[in-house]
């Protein structure tokens, strides 16, 4: 189990604390206001703890993928929403570094909260420029990383700055590490892994890393098409990675060799076009998909097969939707799996990105043990990779 020091392990009273948060939130195109404050709310426990313990809190985050300064991606609306959520004023400085930032940071009093400008306005952020890292570090006496969604990036604000300040985890980061470490190294059994999404190539490393730890592997989404075709099933015009057919076969063989149950779709929802209003029907997978039709979702018999495998599971990890979730006509398989997990007496861990979105939209997020805030970061963690933004944090003594 990966163990890192957190803000509970250090004295923050009266200290300036630089906190990397993940405020990469969607903004409403018309109003410019925050459209979804989930990531803002996720950071509040850490910010509130620091305020309550007399810290002077300096928040830093990126937003979007600007190439230089982009007026539509300033963090002013985020500061406004955080003020509302926190119930306390949040000062915003429209600069990443410089004299104005130094004055604001050094003028803070215990309990104050300051938010700096979008980190990616500065060219040194994504280059992990040591000069930017030093400039950020000069603002504070302690560094806290609470941005799990950016922890797989070796940027100035996630990895570089930790070389110049004592570095610990925030509460959100702590929770991510705790649950994902459990999935990778200490799962309670039976352990089931559900994986989906468009392509097998994006999930191979996760499957291979977890294959010797899991008991059951349930596969849906576009990646299941490749497994089905590898078994000789006709898949019509479905998305298939022909260059991964041998990989699918080898994973199936390795699962069998390790005694891992592999469950592919037994029925699928097919459509004659890739659009919401397309004609659709449900067919048994073994019957094949006719030319001109494509697999868009798992069917009800597959959901029941998954239910049987999950009923007595004690740990379940799910990453990747079961179909073309963004089209309402083909979202039911994904929603059904979300409801399945919500009803289990098990540790349930949902990867970030589309899977987290599905759980939120189905209205069951509060019944999942842990919904990750990081899509790419959670994938890399499950692959067994060391995430730069976590590796640099202080280790906790055993």
PDB file of N, CA, C and O in Angstrom, residues 51-100:
ATOM      1  N   UNK A  51      -7.738  26.379   6.485  1.00  0.00           N
ATOM      2  CA  UNK A  51      -8.283  27.608   7.077  1.00  0.00           C
ATOM      3  C   UNK A  51      -8.507  27.435   8.573  1.00  0.00           C
ATOM      4  O   UNK A  51      -8.133  28.293   9.370  1.00  0.00           O
ATOM      5  N   UNK A  52      -9.109  26.299   8.932  1.00  0.00           N
ATOM      6  CA  UNK A  52      -9.428  26.043  10.340  1.00  0.00           C
ATOM      7  C   UNK A  52      -8.177  25.910  11.211  1.00  0.00           C
ATOM      8  O   UNK A  52      -8.239  26.076  12.433  1.00  0.00           O
ATOM      9  N   UNK A  53      -7.050  25.550  10.569  1.00  0.00           N
ATOM     10  CA  UNK A  53      -5.805  25.368  11.323  1.00  0.00           C
ATOM     11  C   UNK A  53      -4.825  26.516  11.111  1.00  0.00           C
ATOM     12  O   UNK A  53      -3.614  26.365  11.311  1.00  0.00           O
ATOM     13  N   UNK A  54      -5.344  27.654  10.716  1.00  0.00           N
ATOM     14  CA  UNK A  54      -4.548  28.876  10.698  1.00  0.00           C
ATOM     15  C   UNK A  54      -3.574  29.044   9.561  1.00  0.00           C
ATOM     16  O   UNK A  54      -2.662  29.880   9.629  1.00  0.00           O
ATOM     17  N   UNK A  55      -3.751  28.270   8.490  1.00  0.00           N
ATOM     18  CA  UNK A  55      -2.847  28.404   7.341  1.00  0.00           C
ATOM     19  C   UNK A  55      -3.236  29.604   6.486  1.00  0.00           C
ATOM     20  O   UNK A  55      -4.383  30.073   6.510  1.00  0.00           O
ATOM     21  N   UNK A  56      -2.263  30.078   5.719  1.00  0.00           N
ATOM     22  CA  UNK A  56      -2.489  31.104   4.702  1.00  0.00           C
ATOM     23  C   UNK A  56      -2.419  30.356   3.372  1.00  0.00           C
ATOM     24  O   UNK A  56      -1.332  29.959   2.937  1.00  0.00           O
ATOM     25  N   UNK A  57      -3.563  30.150   2.735  1.00  0.00           N
ATOM     26  CA  UNK A  57      -3.670  29.197   1.626  1.00  0.00           C
ATOM     27  C   UNK A  57      -3.567  29.868   0.264  1.00  0.00           C
ATOM     28  O   UNK A  57      -4.313  30.810  -0.037  1.00  0.00           O
ATOM     29  N   UNK A  58      -2.632  29.360  -0.547  1.00  0.00           N
ATOM     30  CA  UNK A  58      -2.441  29.867  -1.911  1.00  0.00           C
ATOM     31  C   UNK A  58      -2.763  28.734  -2.873  1.00  0.00           C
ATOM     32  O   UNK A  58      -2.067  27.720  -2.908  1.00  0.00           O
ATOM     33  N   UNK A  59      -3.829  28.893  -3.649  1.00  0.00           N
ATOM     34  CA  UNK A  59      -4.285  27.841  -4.549  1.00  0.00           C
ATOM     35  C   UNK A  59      -3.771  28.069  -5.968  1.00  0.00           C
ATOM     36  O   UNK A  59      -3.778  29.205  -6.460  1.00  0.00           O
ATOM     37  N   UNK A  60      -3.330  26.981  -6.605  1.00  0.00           N
ATOM     38  CA  UNK A  60      -2.890  27.060  -8.002  1.00  0.00           C
ATOM     39  C   UNK A  60      -3.538  25.924  -8.793  1.00  0.00           C
ATOM     40  O   UNK A  60      -3.700  24.815  -8.289  1.00  0.00           O
ATOM     41  N   UNK A  61      -3.921  26.221 -10.032  1.00  0.00           N
ATOM     42  CA  UNK A  61      -4.589  25.223 -10.877  1.00  0.00           C
ATOM     43  C   UNK A  61      -4.424  25.601 -12.346  1.00  0.00           C
ATOM     44  O   UNK A  61      -4.117  26.752 -12.674  1.00  0.00           O
ATOM     45  N   UNK A  62      -4.658  24.617 -13.200  1.00  0.00           N
ATOM     46  CA  UNK A  62      -4.771  24.920 -14.633  1.00  0.00           C
ATOM     47  C   UNK A  62      -6.243  24.852 -15.013  1.00  0.00           C
ATOM     48  O   UNK A  62      -7.084  24.360 -14.245  1.00  0.00           O
ATOM     49  N   UNK A  63      -6.564  25.342 -16.187  1.00  0.00           N
ATOM     50  CA  UNK A  63      -7.923  25.267 -16.723  1.00  0.00           C
ATOM     51  C   UNK A  63      -7.812  25.190 -18.242  1.00  0.00           C
ATOM     52  O   UNK A  63      -7.283  26.098 -18.885  1.00  0.00           O
ATOM     53  N   UNK A  64      -8.271  24.072 -18.794  1.00  0.00           N
ATOM     54  CA  UNK A  64      -8.236  23.906 -20.238  1.00  0.00           C
ATOM     55  C   UNK A  64      -6.832  23.703 -20.771  1.00  0.00           C
ATOM     56  O   UNK A  64      -5.893  23.374 -20.040  1.00  0.00           O
ATOM     57  N   UNK A  65      -6.698  23.951 -22.089  1.00  0.00           N
ATOM     58  CA  UNK A  65      -5.404  23.770 -22.746  1.00  0.00           C
ATOM     59  C   UNK A  65      -5.019  25.008 -23.555  1.00  0.00           C
ATOM     60  O   UNK A  65      -4.859  24.963 -24.778  1.00  0.00           O
ATOM     61  N   UNK A  66      -4.868  26.133 -22.867  1.00  0.00           N
ATOM     62  CA  UNK A  66      -4.541  27.365 -23.592  1.00  0.00           C
ATOM     63  C   UNK A  66      -3.109  27.346 -24.113  1.00  0.00           C
ATOM     64  O   UNK A  66      -2.238  26.700 -23.541  1.00  0.00           O
ATOM     65  N   UNK A  67      -2.889  28.024 -25.205  1.00  0.00           N
ATOM     66  CA  UNK A  67      -1.542  28.258 -25.718  1.00  0.00           C
ATOM     67  C   UNK A  67      -1.231  29.723 -25.462  1.00  0.00           C
ATOM     68  O   UNK A  67      -1.501  30.573 -26.287  1.00  0.00           O
ATOM     69  N   UNK A  68      -0.732  30.002 -24.275  1.00  0.00           N
ATOM     70  CA  UNK A  68      -0.563  31.392 -23.866  1.00  0.00           C
ATOM     71  C   UNK A  68      -1.829  31.893 -23.186  1.00  0.00           C
ATOM     72  O   UNK A  68      -2.735  31.120 -22.864  1.00  0.00           O
ATOM     73  N   UNK A  69      -1.913  33.197 -22.978  1.00  0.00           N
ATOM     74  CA  UNK A  69      -3.058  33.782 -22.278  1.00  0.00           C
ATOM     75  C   UNK A  69      -4.318  33.681 -23.134  1.00  0.00           C
ATOM     76  O   UNK A  69      -4.317  34.040 -24.308  1.00  0.00           O
ATOM     77  N   UNK A  70      -5.393  33.179 -22.538  1.00  0.00           N
ATOM     78  CA  UNK A  70      -6.686  33.040 -23.210  1.00  0.00           C
ATOM     79  C   UNK A  70      -7.738  33.629 -22.275  1.00  0.00           C
ATOM     80  O   UNK A  70      -7.995  33.076 -21.205  1.00  0.00           O
ATOM     81  N   UNK A  71      -8.318  34.746 -22.668  1.00  0.00           N
ATOM     82  CA  UNK A  71      -9.262  35.456 -21.791  1.00  0.00           C
ATOM     83  C   UNK A  71     -10.440  34.582 -21.366  1.00  0.00           C
ATOM     84  O   UNK A  71     -11.005  34.777 -20.288  1.00  0.00           O
ATOM     85  N   UNK A  72     -10.816  33.621 -22.204  1.00  0.00           N
ATOM     86  CA  UNK A  72     -11.973  32.774 -21.879  1.00  0.00           C
ATOM     87  C   UNK A  72     -11.631  31.690 -20.858  1.00  0.00           C
ATOM     88  O   UNK A  72     -12.520  30.984 -20.378  1.00  0.00           O
ATOM     89  N   UNK A  73     -10.337  31.571 -20.513  1.00  0.00           N
ATOM     90  CA  UNK A  73      -9.921  30.523 -19.579  1.00  0.00           C
ATOM     91  C   UNK A  73      -9.268  31.085 -18.321  1.00  0.00           C
ATOM     92  O   UNK A  73      -8.483  30.411 -17.656  1.00  0.00           O
ATOM     93  N   UNK A  74      -9.618  32.313 -17.981  1.00  0.00           N
ATOM     94  CA  UNK A  74      -9.142  32.873 -16.711  1.00  0.00           C
ATOM     95  C   UNK A  74      -9.879  32.206 -15.546  1.00  0.00           C
ATOM     96  O   UNK A  74     -10.991  31.682 -15.716  1.00  0.00           O
ATOM     97  N   UNK A  75      -9.257  32.247 -14.357  1.00  0.00           N
ATOM     98  CA  UNK A  75      -9.830  31.560 -13.197  1.00  0.00           C
ATOM     99  C   UNK A  75     -10.738  32.438 -12.328  1.00  0.00           C
ATOM    100  O   UNK A  75     -11.171  32.007 -11.267  1.00  0.00           O
ATOM    101  N   UNK A  76     -11.042  33.639 -12.804  1.00  0.00           N
ATOM    102  CA  UNK A  76     -11.931  34.534 -12.038  1.00  0.00           C
ATOM    103  C   UNK A  76     -13.283  33.878 -11.717  1.00  0.00           C
ATOM    104  O   UNK A  76     -13.756  33.944 -10.571  1.00  0.00           O
ATOM    105  N   UNK A  77     -13.956  33.200 -12.685  1.00  0.00           N
ATOM    106  CA  UNK A  77     -15.232  32.554 -12.365  1.00  0.00           C
ATOM    107  C   UNK A  77     -15.082  31.423 -11.334  1.00  0.00           C
ATOM    108  O   UNK A  77     -16.000  31.164 -10.555  1.00  0.00           O
ATOM    109  N   UNK A  78     -13.911  30.783 -11.337  1.00  0.00           N
ATOM    110  CA  UNK A  78     -13.644  29.715 -10.373  1.00  0.00           C
ATOM    111  C   UNK A  78     -13.516  30.301  -8.969  1.00  0.00           C
ATOM    112  O   UNK A  78     -14.049  29.754  -8.002  1.00  0.00           O
ATOM    113  N   UNK A  79     -12.819  31.428  -8.853  1.00  0.00           N
ATOM    114  CA  UNK A  79     -12.688  32.098  -7.552  1.00  0.00           C
ATOM    115  C   UNK A  79     -14.061  32.500  -7.012  1.00  0.00           C
ATOM    116  O   UNK A  79     -14.353  32.360  -5.812  1.00  0.00           O
ATOM    117  N   UNK A  80     -14.899  32.965  -7.926  1.00  0.00           N
ATOM    118  CA  UNK A  80     -16.260  33.377  -7.542  1.00  0.00           C
ATOM    119  C   UNK A  80     -17.066  32.185  -7.018  1.00  0.00           C
ATOM    120  O   UNK A  80     -17.706  32.265  -5.966  1.00  0.00           O
ATOM    121  N   UNK A  81     -17.006  31.057  -7.743  1.00  0.00           N
ATOM    122  CA  UNK A  81     -17.759  29.880  -7.309  1.00  0.00           C
ATOM    123  C   UNK A  81     -17.173  29.293  -6.024  1.00  0.00           C
ATOM    124  O   UNK A  81     -17.922  28.873  -5.133  1.00  0.00           O
ATOM    125  N   UNK A  82     -15.857  29.278  -5.907  1.00  0.00           N
ATOM    126  CA  UNK A  82     -15.239  28.762  -4.680  1.00  0.00           C
ATOM    127  C   UNK A  82     -15.637  29.599  -3.469  1.00  0.00           C
ATOM    128  O   UNK A  82     -15.890  29.060  -2.389  1.00  0.00           O
ATOM    129  N   UNK A  83     -15.733  30.916  -3.645  1.00  0.00           N
ATOM    130  CA  UNK A  83     -16.193  31.791  -2.559  1.00  0.00           C
ATOM    131  C   UNK A  83     -17.576  31.368  -2.079  1.00  0.00           C
ATOM    132  O   UNK A  83     -17.845  31.296  -0.872  1.00  0.00           O
ATOM    133  N   UNK A  84     -18.456  31.048  -3.039  1.00  0.00           N
ATOM    134  CA  UNK A  84     -19.820  30.610  -2.684  1.00  0.00           C
ATOM    135  C   UNK A  84     -19.806  29.259  -1.971  1.00  0.00           C
ATOM    136  O   UNK A  84     -20.468  29.081  -0.936  1.00  0.00           O
ATOM    137  N   UNK A  85     -19.047  28.305  -2.515  1.00  0.00           N
ATOM    138  CA  UNK A  85     -19.022  26.953  -1.951  1.00  0.00           C
ATOM    139  C   UNK A  85     -18.361  26.927  -0.578  1.00  0.00           C
ATOM    140  O   UNK A  85     -18.826  26.247   0.340  1.00  0.00           O
ATOM    141  N   UNK A  86     -17.275  27.690  -0.454  1.00  0.00           N
ATOM    142  CA  UNK A  86     -16.505  27.714   0.790  1.00  0.00           C
ATOM    143  C   UNK A  86     -17.193  28.542   1.867  1.00  0.00           C
ATOM    144  O   UNK A  86     -17.010  28.305   3.062  1.00  0.00           O
ATOM    145  N   UNK A  87     -17.995  29.504   1.436  1.00  0.00           N
ATOM    146  CA  UNK A  87     -18.641  30.396   2.404  1.00  0.00           C
ATOM    147  C   UNK A  87     -17.656  31.364   3.021  1.00  0.00           C
ATOM    148  O   UNK A  87     -17.837  31.824   4.148  1.00  0.00           O
ATOM    149  N   UNK A  88     -16.599  31.663   2.274  1.00  0.00           N
ATOM    150  CA  UNK A  88     -15.567  32.587   2.746  1.00  0.00           C
ATOM    151  C   UNK A  88     -14.942  33.249   1.515  1.00  0.00           C
ATOM    152  O   UNK A  88     -14.905  32.654   0.438  1.00  0.00           O
ATOM    153  N   UNK A  89     -14.442  34.484   1.674  1.00  0.00           N
ATOM    154  CA  UNK A  89     -13.890  35.184   0.509  1.00  0.00           C
ATOM    155  C   UNK A  89     -12.624  34.511  -0.027  1.00  0.00           C
ATOM    156  O   UNK A  89     -11.783  34.025   0.731  1.00  0.00           O
ATOM    157  N   UNK A  90     -12.525  34.478  -1.345  1.00  0.00           N
ATOM    158  CA  UNK A  90     -11.337  33.958  -2.015  1.00  0.00           C
ATOM    159  C   UNK A  90     -10.792  35.074  -2.889  1.00  0.00           C
ATOM    160  O   UNK A  90     -11.466  35.540  -3.810  1.00  0.00           O
ATOM    161  N   UNK A  91      -9.577  35.508  -2.593  1.00  0.00           N
ATOM    162  CA  UNK A  91      -8.971  36.571  -3.392  1.00  0.00           C
ATOM    163  C   UNK A  91      -8.366  35.950  -4.644  1.00  0.00           C
ATOM    164  O   UNK A  91      -7.796  34.853  -4.602  1.00  0.00           O
ATOM    165  N   UNK A  92      -8.494  36.664  -5.750  1.00  0.00           N
ATOM    166  CA  UNK A  92      -7.967  36.180  -7.038  1.00  0.00           C
ATOM    167  C   UNK A  92      -6.980  37.175  -7.603  1.00  0.00           C
ATOM    168  O   UNK A  92      -7.241  38.388  -7.615  1.00  0.00           O
ATOM    169  N   UNK A  93      -5.830  36.679  -8.035  1.00  0.00           N
ATOM    170  CA  UNK A  93      -4.831  37.527  -8.686  1.00  0.00           C
ATOM    171  C   UNK A  93      -4.658  37.029 -10.121  1.00  0.00           C
ATOM    172  O   UNK A  93      -4.354  35.852 -10.333  1.00  0.00           O
ATOM    173  N   UNK A  94      -4.855  37.883 -11.111  1.00  0.00           N
ATOM    174  CA  UNK A  94      -4.790  37.443 -12.516  1.00  0.00           C
ATOM    175  C   UNK A  94      -3.367  37.286 -13.051  1.00  0.00           C
ATOM    176  O   UNK A  94      -3.072  37.655 -14.183  1.00  0.00           O
ATOM    177  N   UNK A  95      -2.475  36.755 -12.233  1.00  0.00           N
ATOM    178  CA  UNK A  95      -1.088  36.493 -12.623  1.00  0.00           C
ATOM    179  C   UNK A  95      -0.669  35.150 -12.037  1.00  0.00           C
ATOM    180  O   UNK A  95      -1.197  34.730 -11.000  1.00  0.00           O
ATOM    181  N   UNK A  96       0.286  34.482 -12.686  1.00  0.00           N
ATOM    182  CA  UNK A  96       0.811  33.212 -12.171  1.00  0.00           C
ATOM    183  C   UNK A  96       1.987  33.465 -11.240  1.00  0.00           C
ATOM    184  O   UNK A  96       2.091  32.867 -10.168  1.00  0.00           O
ATOM    185  N   UNK A  97       2.896  34.342 -11.643  1.00  0.00           N
ATOM    186  CA  UNK A  97       4.043  34.736 -10.819  1.00  0.00           C
ATOM    187  C   UNK A  97       4.268  36.236 -11.015  1.00  0.00           C
ATOM    188  O   UNK A  97       3.631  36.858 -11.859  1.00  0.00           O
ATOM    189  N   UNK A  98       5.185  36.797 -10.218  1.00  0.00           N
ATOM    190  CA  UNK A  98       5.504  38.218 -10.381  1.00  0.00           C
ATOM    191  C   UNK A  98       5.265  39.017  -9.115  1.00  0.00           C
ATOM    192  O   UNK A  98       4.789  38.481  -8.104  1.00  0.00           O
ATOM    193  N   UNK A  99       5.565  40.311  -9.157  1.00  0.00           N
ATOM    194  CA  UNK A  99       5.473  41.165  -7.960  1.00  0.00           C
ATOM    195  C   UNK A  99       4.083  41.198  -7.330  1.00  0.00           C
ATOM    196  O   UNK A  99       3.948  41.187  -6.106  1.00  0.00           O
ATOM    197  N   UNK A 100       3.044  41.272  -8.177  1.00  0.00           N
ATOM    198  CA  UNK A 100       1.682  41.327  -7.636  1.00  0.00           C
ATOM    199  C   UNK A 100       1.349  40.056  -6.871  1.00  0.00           C
ATOM    200  O   UNK A 100       0.723  40.092  -5.799  1.00  0.00           O
TER     201      UNK A 100
END
